[in-house]
Tab-separated table of C-alpha atoms in Angstrom:
chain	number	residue	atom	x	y	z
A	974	UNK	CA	243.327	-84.345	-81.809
A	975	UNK	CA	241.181	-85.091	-84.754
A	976	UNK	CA	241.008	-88.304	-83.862
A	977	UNK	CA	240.161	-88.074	-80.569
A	978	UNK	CA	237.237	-85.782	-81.663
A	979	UNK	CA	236.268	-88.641	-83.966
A	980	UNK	CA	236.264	-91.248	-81.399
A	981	UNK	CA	234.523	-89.321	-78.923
A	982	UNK	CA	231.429	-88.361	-81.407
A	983	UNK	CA	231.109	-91.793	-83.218
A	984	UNK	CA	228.852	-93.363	-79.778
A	985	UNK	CA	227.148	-90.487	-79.366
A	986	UNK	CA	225.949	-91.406	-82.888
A	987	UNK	CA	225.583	-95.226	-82.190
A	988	UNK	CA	223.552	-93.946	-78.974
A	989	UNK	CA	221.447	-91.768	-81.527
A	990	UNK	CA	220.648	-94.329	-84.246
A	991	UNK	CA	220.167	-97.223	-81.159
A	992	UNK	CA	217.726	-94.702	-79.365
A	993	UNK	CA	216.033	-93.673	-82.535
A	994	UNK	CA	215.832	-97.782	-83.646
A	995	UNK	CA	214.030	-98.243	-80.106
A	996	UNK	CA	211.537	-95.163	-80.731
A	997	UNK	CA	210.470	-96.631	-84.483
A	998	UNK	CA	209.897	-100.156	-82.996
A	999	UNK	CA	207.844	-99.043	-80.261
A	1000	UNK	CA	205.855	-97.005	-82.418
A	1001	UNK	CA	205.611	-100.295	-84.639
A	1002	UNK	CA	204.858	-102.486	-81.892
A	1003	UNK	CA	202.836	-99.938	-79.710
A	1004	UNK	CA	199.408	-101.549	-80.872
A	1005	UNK	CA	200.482	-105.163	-80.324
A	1006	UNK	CA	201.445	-104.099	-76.972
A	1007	UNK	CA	198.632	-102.662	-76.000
A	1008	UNK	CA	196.454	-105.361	-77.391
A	1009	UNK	CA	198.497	-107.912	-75.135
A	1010	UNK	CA	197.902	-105.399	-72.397
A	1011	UNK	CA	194.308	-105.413	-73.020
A	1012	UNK	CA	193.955	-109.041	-73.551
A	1013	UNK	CA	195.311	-109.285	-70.195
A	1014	UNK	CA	193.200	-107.127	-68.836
A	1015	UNK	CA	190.324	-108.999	-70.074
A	1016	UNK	CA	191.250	-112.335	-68.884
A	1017	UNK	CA	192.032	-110.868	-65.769
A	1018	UNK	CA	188.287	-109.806	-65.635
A	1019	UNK	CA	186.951	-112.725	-67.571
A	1020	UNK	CA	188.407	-115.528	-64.456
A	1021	UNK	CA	187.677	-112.687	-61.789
A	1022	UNK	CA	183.882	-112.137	-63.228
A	1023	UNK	CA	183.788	-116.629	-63.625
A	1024	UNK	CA	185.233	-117.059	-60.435
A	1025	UNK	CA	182.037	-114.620	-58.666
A	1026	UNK	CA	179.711	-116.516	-60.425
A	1027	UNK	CA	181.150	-119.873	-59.493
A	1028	UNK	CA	181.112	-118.766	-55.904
A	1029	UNK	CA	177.823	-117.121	-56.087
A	1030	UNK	CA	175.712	-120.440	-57.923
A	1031	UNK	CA	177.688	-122.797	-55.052
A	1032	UNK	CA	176.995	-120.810	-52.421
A	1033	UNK	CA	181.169	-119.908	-51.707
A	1034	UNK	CA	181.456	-124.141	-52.194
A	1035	UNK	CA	179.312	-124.719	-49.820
A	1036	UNK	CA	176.576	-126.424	-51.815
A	1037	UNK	CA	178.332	-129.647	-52.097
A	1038	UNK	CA	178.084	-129.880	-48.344
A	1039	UNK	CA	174.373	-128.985	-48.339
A	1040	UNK	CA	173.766	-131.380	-50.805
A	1041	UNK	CA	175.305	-134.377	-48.901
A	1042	UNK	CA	173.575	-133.203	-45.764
A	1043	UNK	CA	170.339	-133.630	-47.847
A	1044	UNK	CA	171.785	-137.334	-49.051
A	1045	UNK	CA	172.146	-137.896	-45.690
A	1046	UNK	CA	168.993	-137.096	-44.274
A	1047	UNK	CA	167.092	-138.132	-47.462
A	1048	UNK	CA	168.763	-141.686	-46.867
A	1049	UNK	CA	167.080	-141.915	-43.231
A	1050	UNK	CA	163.580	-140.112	-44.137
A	1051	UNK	CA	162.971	-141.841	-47.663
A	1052	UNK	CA	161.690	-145.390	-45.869
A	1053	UNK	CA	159.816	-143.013	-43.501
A	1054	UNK	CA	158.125	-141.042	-46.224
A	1055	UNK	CA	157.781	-143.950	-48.317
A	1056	UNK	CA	155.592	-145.562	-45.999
A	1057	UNK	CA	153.523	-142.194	-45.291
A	1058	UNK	CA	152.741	-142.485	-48.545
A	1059	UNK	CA	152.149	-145.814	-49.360
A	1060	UNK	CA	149.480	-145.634	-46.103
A	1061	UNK	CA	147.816	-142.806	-47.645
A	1062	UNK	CA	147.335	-144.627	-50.774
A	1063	UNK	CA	146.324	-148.102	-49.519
A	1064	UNK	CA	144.069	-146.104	-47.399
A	1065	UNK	CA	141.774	-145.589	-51.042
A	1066	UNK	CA	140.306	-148.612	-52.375
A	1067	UNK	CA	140.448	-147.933	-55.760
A	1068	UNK	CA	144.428	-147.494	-56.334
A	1069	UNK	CA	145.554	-150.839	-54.099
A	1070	UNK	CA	145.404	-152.958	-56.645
A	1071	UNK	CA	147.503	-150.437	-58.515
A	1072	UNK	CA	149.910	-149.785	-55.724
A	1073	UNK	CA	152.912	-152.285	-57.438
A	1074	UNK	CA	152.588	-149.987	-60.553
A	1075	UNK	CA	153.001	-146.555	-58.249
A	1076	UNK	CA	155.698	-148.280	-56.571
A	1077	UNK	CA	157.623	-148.940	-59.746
A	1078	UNK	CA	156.948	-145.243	-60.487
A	1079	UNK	CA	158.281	-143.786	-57.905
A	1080	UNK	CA	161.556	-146.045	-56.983
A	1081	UNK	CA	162.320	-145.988	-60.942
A	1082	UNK	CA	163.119	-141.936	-60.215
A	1083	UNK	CA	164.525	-141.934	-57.057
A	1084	UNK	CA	167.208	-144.784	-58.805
A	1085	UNK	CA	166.490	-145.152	-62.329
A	1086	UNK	CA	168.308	-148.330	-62.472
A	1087	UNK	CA	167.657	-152.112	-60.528
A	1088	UNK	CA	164.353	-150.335	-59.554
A	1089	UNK	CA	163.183	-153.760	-59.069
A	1090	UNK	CA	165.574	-155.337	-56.616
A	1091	UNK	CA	164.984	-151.887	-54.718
A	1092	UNK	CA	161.151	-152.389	-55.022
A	1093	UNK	CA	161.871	-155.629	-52.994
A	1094	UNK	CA	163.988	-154.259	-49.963
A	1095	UNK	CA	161.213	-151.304	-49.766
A	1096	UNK	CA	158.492	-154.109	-49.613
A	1097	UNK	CA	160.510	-155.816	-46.630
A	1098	UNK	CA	160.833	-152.495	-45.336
A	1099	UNK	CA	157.799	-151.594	-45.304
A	1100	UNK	CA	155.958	-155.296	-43.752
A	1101	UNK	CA	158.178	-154.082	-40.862
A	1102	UNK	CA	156.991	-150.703	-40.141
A	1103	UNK	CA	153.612	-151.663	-40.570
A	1104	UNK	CA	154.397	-153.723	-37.213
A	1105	UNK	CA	155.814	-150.947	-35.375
A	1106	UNK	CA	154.198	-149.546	-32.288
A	1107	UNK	CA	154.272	-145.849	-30.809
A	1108	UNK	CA	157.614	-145.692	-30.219
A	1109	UNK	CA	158.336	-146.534	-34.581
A	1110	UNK	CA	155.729	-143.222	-35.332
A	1111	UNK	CA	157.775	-141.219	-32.744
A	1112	UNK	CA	160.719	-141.998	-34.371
A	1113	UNK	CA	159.216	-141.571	-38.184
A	1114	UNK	CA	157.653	-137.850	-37.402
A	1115	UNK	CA	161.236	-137.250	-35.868
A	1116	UNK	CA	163.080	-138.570	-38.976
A	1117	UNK	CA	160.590	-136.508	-41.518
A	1118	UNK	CA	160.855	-133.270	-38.990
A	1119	UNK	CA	164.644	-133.560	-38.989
A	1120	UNK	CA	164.910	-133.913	-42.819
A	1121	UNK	CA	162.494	-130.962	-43.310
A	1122	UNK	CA	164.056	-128.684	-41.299
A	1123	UNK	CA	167.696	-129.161	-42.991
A	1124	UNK	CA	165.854	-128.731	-46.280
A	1125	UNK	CA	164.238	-125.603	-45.307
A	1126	UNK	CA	167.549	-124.101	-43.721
A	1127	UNK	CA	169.209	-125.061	-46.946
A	1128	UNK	CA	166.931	-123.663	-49.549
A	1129	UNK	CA	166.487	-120.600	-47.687
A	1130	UNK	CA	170.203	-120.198	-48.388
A	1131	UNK	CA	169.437	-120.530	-51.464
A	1132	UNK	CA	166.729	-118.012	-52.061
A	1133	UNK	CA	168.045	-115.329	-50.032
A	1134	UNK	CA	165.313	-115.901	-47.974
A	1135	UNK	CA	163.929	-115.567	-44.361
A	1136	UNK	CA	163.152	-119.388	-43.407
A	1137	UNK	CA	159.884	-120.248	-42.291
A	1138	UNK	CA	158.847	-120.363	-38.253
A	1139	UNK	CA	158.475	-124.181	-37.290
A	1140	UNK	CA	154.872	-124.480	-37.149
A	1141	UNK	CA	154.635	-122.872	-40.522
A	1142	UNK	CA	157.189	-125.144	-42.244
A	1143	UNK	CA	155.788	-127.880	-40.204
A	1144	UNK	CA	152.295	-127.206	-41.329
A	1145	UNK	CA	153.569	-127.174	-45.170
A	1146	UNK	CA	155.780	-129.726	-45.305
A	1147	UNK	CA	153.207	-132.102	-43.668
A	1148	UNK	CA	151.023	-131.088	-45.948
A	1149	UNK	CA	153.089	-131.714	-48.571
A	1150	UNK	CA	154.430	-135.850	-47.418
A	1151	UNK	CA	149.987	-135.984	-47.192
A	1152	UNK	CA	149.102	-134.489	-50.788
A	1153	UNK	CA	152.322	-136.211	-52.365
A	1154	UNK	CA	150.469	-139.960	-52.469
A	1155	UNK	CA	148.004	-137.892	-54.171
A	1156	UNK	CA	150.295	-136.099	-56.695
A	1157	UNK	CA	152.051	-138.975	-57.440
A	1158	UNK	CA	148.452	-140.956	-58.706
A	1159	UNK	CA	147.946	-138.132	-61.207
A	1160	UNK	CA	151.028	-138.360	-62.324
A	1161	UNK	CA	150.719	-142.071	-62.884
A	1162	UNK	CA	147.370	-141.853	-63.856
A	1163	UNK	CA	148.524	-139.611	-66.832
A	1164	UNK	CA	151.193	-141.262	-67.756
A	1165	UNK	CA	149.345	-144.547	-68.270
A	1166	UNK	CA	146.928	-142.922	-70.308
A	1167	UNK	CA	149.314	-141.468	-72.394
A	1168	UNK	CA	150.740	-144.535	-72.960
A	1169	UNK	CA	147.603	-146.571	-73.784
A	1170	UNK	CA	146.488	-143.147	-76.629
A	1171	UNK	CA	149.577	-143.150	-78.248
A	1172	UNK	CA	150.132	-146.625	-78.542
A	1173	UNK	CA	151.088	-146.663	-82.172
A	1174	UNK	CA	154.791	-148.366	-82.936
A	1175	UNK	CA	157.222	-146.790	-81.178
A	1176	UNK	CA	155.484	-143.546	-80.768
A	1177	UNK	CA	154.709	-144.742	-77.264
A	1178	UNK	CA	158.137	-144.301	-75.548
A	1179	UNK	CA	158.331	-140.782	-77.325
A	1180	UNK	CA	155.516	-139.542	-75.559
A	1181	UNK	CA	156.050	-141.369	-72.679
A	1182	UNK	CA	159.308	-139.607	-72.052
A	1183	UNK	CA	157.854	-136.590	-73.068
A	1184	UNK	CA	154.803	-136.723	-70.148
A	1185	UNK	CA	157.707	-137.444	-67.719
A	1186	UNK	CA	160.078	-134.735	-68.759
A	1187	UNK	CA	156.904	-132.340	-68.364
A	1188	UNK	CA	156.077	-134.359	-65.146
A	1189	UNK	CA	159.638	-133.559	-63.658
A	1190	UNK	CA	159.611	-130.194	-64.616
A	1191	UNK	CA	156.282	-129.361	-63.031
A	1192	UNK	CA	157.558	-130.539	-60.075
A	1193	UNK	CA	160.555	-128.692	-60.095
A	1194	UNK	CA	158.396	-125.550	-60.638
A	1195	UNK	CA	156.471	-126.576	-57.820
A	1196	UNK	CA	159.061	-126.992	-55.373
A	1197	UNK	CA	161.084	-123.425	-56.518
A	1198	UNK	CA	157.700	-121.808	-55.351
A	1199	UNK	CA	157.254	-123.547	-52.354
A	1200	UNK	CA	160.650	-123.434	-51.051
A	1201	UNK	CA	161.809	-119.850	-51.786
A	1202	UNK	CA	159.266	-118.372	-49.393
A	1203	UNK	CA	158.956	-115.018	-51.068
A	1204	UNK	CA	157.298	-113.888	-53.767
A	1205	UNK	CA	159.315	-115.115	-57.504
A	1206	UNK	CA	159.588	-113.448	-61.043
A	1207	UNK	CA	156.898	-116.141	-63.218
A	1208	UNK	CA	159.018	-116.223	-66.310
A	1209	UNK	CA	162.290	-116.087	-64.408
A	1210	UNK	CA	160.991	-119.197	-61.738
A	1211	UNK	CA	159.292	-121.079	-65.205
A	1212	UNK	CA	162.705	-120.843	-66.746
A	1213	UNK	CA	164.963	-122.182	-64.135
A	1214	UNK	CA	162.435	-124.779	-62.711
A	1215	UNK	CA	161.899	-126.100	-66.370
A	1216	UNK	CA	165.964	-125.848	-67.063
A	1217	UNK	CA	166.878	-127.856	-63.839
A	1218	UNK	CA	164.095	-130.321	-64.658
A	1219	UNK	CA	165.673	-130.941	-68.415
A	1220	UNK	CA	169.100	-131.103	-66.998
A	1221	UNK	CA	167.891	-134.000	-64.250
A	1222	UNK	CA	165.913	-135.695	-66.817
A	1223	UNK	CA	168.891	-135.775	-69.175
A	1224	UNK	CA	171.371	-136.985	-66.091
A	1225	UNK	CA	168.508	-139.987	-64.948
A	1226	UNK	CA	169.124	-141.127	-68.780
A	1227	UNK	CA	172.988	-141.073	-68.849
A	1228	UNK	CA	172.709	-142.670	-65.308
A	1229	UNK	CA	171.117	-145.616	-66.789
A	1230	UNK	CA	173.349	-145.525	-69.420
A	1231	UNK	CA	176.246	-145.779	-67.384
A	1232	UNK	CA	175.036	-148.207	-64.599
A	1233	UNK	CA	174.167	-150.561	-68.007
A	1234	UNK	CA	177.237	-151.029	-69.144
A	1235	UNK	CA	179.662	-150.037	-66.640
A	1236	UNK	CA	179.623	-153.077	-64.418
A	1237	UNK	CA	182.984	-152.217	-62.189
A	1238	UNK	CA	180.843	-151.839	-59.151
A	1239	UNK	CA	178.781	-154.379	-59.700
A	1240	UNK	CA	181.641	-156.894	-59.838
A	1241	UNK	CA	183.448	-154.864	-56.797
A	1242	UNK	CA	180.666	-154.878	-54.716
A	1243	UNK	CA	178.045	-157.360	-55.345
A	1244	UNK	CA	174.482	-156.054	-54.304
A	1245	UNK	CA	175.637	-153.766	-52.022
A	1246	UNK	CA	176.568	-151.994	-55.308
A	1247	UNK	CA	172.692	-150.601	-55.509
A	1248	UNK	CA	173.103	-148.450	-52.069
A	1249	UNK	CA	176.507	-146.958	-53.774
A	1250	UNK	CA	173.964	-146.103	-56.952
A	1251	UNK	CA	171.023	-144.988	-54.795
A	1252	UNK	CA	173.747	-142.850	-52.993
A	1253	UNK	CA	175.643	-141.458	-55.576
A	1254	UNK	CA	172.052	-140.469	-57.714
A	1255	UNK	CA	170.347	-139.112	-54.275
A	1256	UNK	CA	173.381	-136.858	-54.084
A	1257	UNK	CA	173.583	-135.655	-57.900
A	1258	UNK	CA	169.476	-135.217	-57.972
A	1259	UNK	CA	170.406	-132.731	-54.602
A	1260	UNK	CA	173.148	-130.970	-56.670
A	1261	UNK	CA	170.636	-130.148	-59.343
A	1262	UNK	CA	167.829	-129.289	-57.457
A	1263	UNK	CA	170.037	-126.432	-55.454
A	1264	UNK	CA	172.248	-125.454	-58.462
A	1265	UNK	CA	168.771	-124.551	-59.935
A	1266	UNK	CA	167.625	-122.668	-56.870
A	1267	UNK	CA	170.828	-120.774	-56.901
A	1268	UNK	CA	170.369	-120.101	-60.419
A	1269	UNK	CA	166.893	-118.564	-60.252
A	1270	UNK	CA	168.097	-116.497	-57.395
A	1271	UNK	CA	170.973	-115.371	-59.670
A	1272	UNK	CA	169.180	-114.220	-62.417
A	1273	UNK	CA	166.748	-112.610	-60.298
A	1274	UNK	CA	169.607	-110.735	-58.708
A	1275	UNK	CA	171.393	-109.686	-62.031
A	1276	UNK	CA	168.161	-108.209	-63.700
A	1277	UNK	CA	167.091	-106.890	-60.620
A	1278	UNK	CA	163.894	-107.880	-60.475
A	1279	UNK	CA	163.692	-108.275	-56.454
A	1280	UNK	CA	164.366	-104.764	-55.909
A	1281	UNK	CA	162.070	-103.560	-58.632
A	1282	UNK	CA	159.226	-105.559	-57.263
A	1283	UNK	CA	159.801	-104.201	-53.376
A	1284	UNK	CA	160.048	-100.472	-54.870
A	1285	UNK	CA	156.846	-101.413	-57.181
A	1286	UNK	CA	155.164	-102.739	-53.734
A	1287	UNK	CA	156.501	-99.650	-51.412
A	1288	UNK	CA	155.097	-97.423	-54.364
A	1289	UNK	CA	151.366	-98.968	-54.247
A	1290	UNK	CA	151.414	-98.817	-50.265
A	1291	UNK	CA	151.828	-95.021	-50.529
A	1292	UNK	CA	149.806	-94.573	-52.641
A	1293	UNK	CA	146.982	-96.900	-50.791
């Protein structure tokens, strides 16, 4: 009997110690687990917070679509616009014999690389249109109208914003493919004489680049304020229009870079090579321009600054 009565109480023990064993490591090993747990936690939050932002700056992934709907469009209307333009400024006396030197401008941004070769084609391009009868300005106004309309869709998608009724964005955006010629002489105009003042060594090229990176980023500002079609925070629009300029500037550089010395294409392809490049930078200049609009509309959204300004404007129309 004795030793029955041992046998019987020696696992209760073994169940005691083992139980008390488990309580004194948990206790130990309480904190780590709840750290894990909160590290968890965390991440969890951390992908679920990157994963809104992702789909809020592209639009739920739709902003790689929009941007090769802009390629595409921007691949029919550029000749078209180009030779708007190049009309408006033949049409004063004083920049035609300075019309090579715009041309090299502009081409040398819309494909920073074999700008030349492209200068050709545009030149044979445009001999041609300036042959074409009523039919060819039919079909240019259509072109422009068509690309216009996609871009104002698109941005307003961007913005959050109502989109303009067609004789309004007609009216601007006319406006605009008119007073572009324009904007583009001052730009060149600057930029030479920046170049002949600070023609010392190679101070030159310093502030050359640094007239064009203030160049692209006006523009930038000026198309975030014509495109959103509402009213925009100044610091908030200065910031991501000057941001988005930087980070195209920067890409046009390692574009170069890249078409310079990677010569796979080039081999592969011949000349047709230059469309793939005037393409593929079209399309990236697109994804920059919208990922900027997005932006501005982002941060304008997380510091609420819209709603502030409609309950500043409600306020002063009851009082008024």
């Amino acid at each position: 009997m004795p030793s029955d009565t041992q046998s019987s109480t020696q696992p209760n023990d073994i169940t005691s110690k083992k139980s008390y064993f488990q309580k004194k490591f948990a206790l130990i090993f309480a904190p780590i687990t709840n750290l894990l747990k909160l590290a968890n936690s965390l991440k969890q939050q951390t992908f679920k917070l990157l994963k809104e932002i992702y789909h809020f700056l592209t639009y739920k992934e739709e902003m790689f679509y929009y941007a090769s709907s802009l390629s595409f469009y921007t691949i029919f209307a550029l000749i078209p616009m180009l030779f708007i333009t190049f009309s408006v400024l033949l049409a004063f006396s004083h920049f035609q014999d300075k019309i090579s030197d715009i041309q090299h401008l502009i081409i040398s941004n819309i494909l920073p690389a074999n700008a030349e070769v492209v200068i050709k084609f545009m030149n044979t391009f445009l001999e041609n249109g300036s042959k074409m009868g009523m039919v060819g300005v039919v079909s240019v106004f259509i072109t422009s109208l068509l690309f216009f309309r996609n871009y104002e869709y698109i941005t307003s998608k961007m913005f959050d914003s109502t989109p303009r009724k067609f004789f309004d964005s007609l009216i601007m955006y006319w406006t605009m493919i008119t007073l572009f010629p324009l904007g583009s002489v001052v730009i060149f105009y600057f930029s030479a004489s920046a170049q002949g003042l600070f023609m010392q060594g190679g101070k030159s090229l310093i502030y050359s680049d640094l007239f064009s990176w203030l160049a692209t980023c006006v523009l930038f500002l000026i198309l975030f304020r014509i495109s959103a079609n509402k009213p925009l925070h100044k610091r908030t629009l200065f910031f991501s229009s000057f941001t988005s300029g930087t980070v195209w500037f920067a890409l046009k550089n390692l574009f170069v870079f890249y078409i310079t010395y990677n010569k796979t294409y080039a081999t592969l392809y011949g000349s047709v090579s230059i469309i793939l490049f005037l393409m593929a930078w079209i399309y990236v200049s697109w994804l920059v321009m919208l990922f900027g609009m997005r932006s501005c509309q982002g941060v304008l959204k997380w510091l609420n600054i819209e709603q502030k300004d409609t309950n500043q404007k409600e306020a002063h129309n009851e009082t008024v």
